[in-house]
Short mmCIF file of C-alpha atoms in Angstrom, two decimals:
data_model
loop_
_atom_site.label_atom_id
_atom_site.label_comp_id
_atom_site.label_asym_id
_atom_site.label_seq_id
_atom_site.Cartn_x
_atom_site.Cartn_y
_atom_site.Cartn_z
CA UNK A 211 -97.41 216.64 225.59
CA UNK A 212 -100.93 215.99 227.07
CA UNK A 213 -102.05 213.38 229.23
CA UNK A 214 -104.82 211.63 229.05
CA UNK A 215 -107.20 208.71 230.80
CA UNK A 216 -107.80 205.74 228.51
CA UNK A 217 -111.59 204.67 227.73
CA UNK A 218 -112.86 201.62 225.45
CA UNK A 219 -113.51 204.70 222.71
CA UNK A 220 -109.15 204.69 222.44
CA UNK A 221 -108.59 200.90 222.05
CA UNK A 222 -107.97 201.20 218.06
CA UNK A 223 -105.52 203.81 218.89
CA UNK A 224 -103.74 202.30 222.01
CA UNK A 225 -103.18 198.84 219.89
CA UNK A 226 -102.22 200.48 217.07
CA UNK A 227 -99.15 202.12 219.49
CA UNK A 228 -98.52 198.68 221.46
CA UNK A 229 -98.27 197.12 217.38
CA UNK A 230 -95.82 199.96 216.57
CA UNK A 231 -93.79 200.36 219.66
CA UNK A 232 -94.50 197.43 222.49
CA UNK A 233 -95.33 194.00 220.85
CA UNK A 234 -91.96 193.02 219.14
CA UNK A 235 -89.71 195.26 221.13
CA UNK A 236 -90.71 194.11 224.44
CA UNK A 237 -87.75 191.96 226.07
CA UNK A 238 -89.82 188.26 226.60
CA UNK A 239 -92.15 189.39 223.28
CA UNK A 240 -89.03 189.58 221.53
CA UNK A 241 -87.72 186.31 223.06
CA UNK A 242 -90.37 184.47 222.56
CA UNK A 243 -90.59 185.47 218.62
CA UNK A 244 -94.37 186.50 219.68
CA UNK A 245 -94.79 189.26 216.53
CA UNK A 246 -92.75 191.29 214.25
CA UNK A 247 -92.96 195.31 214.67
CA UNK A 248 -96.57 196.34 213.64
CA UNK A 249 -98.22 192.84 213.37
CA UNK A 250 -101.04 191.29 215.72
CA UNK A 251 -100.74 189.19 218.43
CA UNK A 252 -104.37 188.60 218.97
CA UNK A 253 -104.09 186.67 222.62
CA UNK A 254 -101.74 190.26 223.59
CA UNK A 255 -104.59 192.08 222.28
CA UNK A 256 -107.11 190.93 224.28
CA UNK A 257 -104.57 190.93 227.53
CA UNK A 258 -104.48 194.61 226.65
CA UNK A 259 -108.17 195.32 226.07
CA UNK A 260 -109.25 193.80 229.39
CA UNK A 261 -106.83 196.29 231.04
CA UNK A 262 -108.83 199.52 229.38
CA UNK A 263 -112.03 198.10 230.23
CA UNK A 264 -110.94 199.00 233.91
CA UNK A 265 -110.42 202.38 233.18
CA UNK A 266 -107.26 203.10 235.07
CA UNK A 267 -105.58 203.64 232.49
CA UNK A 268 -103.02 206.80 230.61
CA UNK A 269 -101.73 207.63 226.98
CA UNK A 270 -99.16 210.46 226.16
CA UNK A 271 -100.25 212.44 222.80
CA UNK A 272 -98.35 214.96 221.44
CA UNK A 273 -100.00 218.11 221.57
CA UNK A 274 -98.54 219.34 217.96
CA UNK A 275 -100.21 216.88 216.15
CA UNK A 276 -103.44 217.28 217.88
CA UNK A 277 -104.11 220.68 216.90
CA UNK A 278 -103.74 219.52 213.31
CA UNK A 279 -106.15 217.28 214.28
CA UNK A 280 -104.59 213.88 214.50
CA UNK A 281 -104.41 211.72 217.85
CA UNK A 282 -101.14 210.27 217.74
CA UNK A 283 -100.80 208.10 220.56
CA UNK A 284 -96.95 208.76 221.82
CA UNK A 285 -96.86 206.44 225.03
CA UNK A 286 -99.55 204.76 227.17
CA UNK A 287 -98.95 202.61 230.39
CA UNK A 288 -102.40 200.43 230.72
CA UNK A 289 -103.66 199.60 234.51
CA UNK A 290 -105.77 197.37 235.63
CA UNK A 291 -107.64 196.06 238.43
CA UNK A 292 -106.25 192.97 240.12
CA UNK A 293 -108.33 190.62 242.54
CA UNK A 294 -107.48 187.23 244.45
CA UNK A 295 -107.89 184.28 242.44
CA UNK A 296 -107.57 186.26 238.74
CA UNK A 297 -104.32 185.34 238.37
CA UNK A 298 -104.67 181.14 238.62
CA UNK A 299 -108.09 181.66 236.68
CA UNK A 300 -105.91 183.81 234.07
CA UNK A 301 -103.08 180.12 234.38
CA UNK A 302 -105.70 177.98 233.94
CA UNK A 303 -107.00 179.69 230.53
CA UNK A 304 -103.44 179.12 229.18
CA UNK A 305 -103.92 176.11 228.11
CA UNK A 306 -106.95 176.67 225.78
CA UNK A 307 -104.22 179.48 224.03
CA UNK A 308 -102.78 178.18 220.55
CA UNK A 309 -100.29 181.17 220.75
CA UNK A 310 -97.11 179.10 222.07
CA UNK A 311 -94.94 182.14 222.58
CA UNK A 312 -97.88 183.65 224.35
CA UNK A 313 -98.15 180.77 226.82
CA UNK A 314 -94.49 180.66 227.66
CA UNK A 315 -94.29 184.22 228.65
CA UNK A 316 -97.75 184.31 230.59
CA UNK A 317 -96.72 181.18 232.05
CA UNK A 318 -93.75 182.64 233.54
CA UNK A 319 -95.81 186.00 234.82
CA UNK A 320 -98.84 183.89 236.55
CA UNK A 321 -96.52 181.39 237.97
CA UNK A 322 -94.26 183.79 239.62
CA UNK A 323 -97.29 185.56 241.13
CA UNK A 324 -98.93 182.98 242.62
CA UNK A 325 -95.21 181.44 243.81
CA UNK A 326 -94.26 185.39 245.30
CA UNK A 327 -98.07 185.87 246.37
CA UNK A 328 -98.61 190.15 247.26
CA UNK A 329 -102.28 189.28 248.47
CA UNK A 330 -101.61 187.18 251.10
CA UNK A 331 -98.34 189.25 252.28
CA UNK A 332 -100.06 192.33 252.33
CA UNK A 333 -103.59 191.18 253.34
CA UNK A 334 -105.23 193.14 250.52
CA UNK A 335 -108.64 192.90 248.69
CA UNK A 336 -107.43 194.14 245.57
CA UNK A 337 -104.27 195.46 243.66
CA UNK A 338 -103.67 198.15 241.51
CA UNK A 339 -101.93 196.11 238.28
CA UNK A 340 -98.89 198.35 236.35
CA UNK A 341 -99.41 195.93 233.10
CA UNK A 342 -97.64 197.62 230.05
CA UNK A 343 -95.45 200.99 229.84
CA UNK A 344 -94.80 201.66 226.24
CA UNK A 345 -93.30 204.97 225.09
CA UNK A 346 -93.19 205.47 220.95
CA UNK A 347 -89.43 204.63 219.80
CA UNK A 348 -89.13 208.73 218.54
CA UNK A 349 -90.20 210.29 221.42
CA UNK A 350 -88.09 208.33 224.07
CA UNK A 351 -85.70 210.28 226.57
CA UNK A 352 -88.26 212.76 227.02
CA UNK A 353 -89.74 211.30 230.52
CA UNK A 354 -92.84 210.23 228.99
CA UNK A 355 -92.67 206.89 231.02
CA UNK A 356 -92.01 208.80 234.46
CA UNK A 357 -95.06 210.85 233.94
CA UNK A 358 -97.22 207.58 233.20
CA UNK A 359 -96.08 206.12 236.18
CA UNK A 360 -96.65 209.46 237.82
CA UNK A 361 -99.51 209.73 236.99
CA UNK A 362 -100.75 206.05 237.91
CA UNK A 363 -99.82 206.27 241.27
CA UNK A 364 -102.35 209.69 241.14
CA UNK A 365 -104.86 207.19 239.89
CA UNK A 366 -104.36 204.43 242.71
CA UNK A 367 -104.23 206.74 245.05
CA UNK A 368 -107.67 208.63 243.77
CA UNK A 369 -109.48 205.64 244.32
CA UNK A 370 -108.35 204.37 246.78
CA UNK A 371 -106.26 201.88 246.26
CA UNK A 372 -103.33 200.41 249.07
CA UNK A 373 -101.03 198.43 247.12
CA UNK A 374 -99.56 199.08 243.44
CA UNK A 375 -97.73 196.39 241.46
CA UNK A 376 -95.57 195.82 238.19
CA UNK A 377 -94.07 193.08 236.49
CA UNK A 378 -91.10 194.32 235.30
CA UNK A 379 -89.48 192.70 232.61
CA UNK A 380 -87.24 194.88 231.49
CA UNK A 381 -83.98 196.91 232.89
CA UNK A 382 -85.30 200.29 231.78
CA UNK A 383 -88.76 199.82 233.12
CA UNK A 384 -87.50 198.73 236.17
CA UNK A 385 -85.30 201.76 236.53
CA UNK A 386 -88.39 203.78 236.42
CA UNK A 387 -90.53 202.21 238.79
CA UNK A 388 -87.49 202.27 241.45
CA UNK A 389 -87.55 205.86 240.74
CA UNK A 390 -91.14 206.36 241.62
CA UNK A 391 -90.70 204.40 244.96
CA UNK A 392 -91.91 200.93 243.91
CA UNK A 393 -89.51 198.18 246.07
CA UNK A 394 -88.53 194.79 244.43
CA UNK A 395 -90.63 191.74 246.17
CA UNK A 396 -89.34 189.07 244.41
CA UNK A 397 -87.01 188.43 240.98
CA UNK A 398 -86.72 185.50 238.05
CA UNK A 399 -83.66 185.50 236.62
CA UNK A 400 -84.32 184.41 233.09
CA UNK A 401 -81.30 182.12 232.43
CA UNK A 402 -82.80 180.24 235.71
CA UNK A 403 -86.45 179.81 234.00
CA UNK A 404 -85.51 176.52 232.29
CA UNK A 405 -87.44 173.42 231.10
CA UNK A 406 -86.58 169.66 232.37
CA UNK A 407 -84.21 169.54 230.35
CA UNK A 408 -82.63 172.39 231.75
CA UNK A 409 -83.00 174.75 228.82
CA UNK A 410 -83.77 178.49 228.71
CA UNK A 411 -87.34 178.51 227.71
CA UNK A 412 -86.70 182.33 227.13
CA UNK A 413 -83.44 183.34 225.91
CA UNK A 414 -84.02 186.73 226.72
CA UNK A 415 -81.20 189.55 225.56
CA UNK A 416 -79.16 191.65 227.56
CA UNK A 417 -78.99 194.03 229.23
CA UNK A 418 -82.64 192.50 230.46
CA UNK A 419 -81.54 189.84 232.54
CA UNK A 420 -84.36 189.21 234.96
CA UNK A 421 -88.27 189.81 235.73
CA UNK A 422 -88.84 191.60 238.96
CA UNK A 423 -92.03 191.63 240.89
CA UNK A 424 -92.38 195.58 242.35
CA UNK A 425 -94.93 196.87 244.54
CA UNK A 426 -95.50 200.51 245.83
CA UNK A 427 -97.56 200.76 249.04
CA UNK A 428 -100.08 203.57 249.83
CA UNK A 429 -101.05 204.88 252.90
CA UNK A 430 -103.60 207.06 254.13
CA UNK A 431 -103.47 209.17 251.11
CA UNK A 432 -99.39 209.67 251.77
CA UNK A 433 -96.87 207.46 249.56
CA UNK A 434 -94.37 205.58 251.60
CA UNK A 435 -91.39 207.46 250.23
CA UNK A 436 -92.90 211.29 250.32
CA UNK A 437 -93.55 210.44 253.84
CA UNK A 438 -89.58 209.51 254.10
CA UNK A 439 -88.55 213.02 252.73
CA UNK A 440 -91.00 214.94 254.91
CA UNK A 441 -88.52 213.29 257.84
#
């Protein structure tokens, strides 16, 4: 497997993966009936092309194929660069989205933020942003997704970033980022997200039972938990 940065000249490639792998399978995409496996979401789509433009960003492809010349595009976490005040001008777009599945699960994510705020708790400029994780259904169990998140806390840390953080909405991906020393901040449990009328606006399946705000601090160059084993 070879690892890669993302730049705008990979979009084609990284969507086509995300239609393949991420877009219906993901736990509130799939709740929210957003798109069937390999269709467009074209609100998603854009979500996921402002995250490349940043350039933090890291695919998987699988080195086999690439000497016969192909790209395939095996897994790909996208990263992006998060600022105060983004995420309520992000909310406030919402409304001018006709995607209704798009708007509930955004909803939930910018809400949550502002609500569990990392800026103001960590007095930070700017936050590396752990959007999507998506490893290709065949080549699971391989540690693809460790070595994306590996490798984006390399990337944070190269430039300089203090603070990393993830939306997890899922029970594996939050396995993962545990693993690689992100802490919990805050959780929604998803049977507690209801409407005034006190229904589940996303009826998310289990095992995925809640969303959980993570964050991984970085400090002068050291990661919080490598300087706990060096103890």
């Amino acid at each position: 497997m070879e690892y890669k940065m993302i730049g705008p000249e990979h979009c084609d490639q990284v969507l086509e993966h995300l239609r393949r792998n991420f877009f219906a399978d993901e736990p509130l995409n799939k709740a929210a009936g957003l798109c069937q496996n390999g269709s467009s979401c074209a609100a998603l789509e854009s979500h996921c092309a402002e995250a490349i433009l940043d350039r933090m960003s890291v695919m998987a492809v699988d080195a086999k194929e690439q000497e016969q010349g192909v790209c395939k595009v095996v897994g790909v976490v996208l990263n992006g660069i998060l600022k105060p005040g983004d995420t309520a001008k992000a909310l406030s777009k919402l409304d001018t989205n006709d995607d209704a599945g798009f708007r509930k699960i955004f909803d939930l994510l910018h809400r949550h933020n502002l609500k569990y705020n990392l800026f103001e708790h960590f007095d930070v400029a700017c936050m590396f942003d752990v959007r999507i994780l998506s490893v290709d259904s065949s080549y699971r169990g391989q540690g693809i997704a460790n070595e994306l998140v590996k490798r984006s806390v390399a990337v944070a840390r190269k430039n300089g970033f203090r603070l990393l953080k993830a939306d997890a909405t899922g029970i594996f991906s939050q396995k993962i980022f545990r693993s690689h020393g992100f802490e919990v901040f805050s959780e929604q449990p998803y049977s507690k997200y209801t409407d005034v009328d006190g229904r589940v606006i996303l009826p998310v399946e289990a095992p995925h039972i809640k969303m959980q705000q993570l964050y991984k601090a970085i400090c002068g160059g050291a990661d919080q938990d490598e300087k706990e084993q060096s103890r």
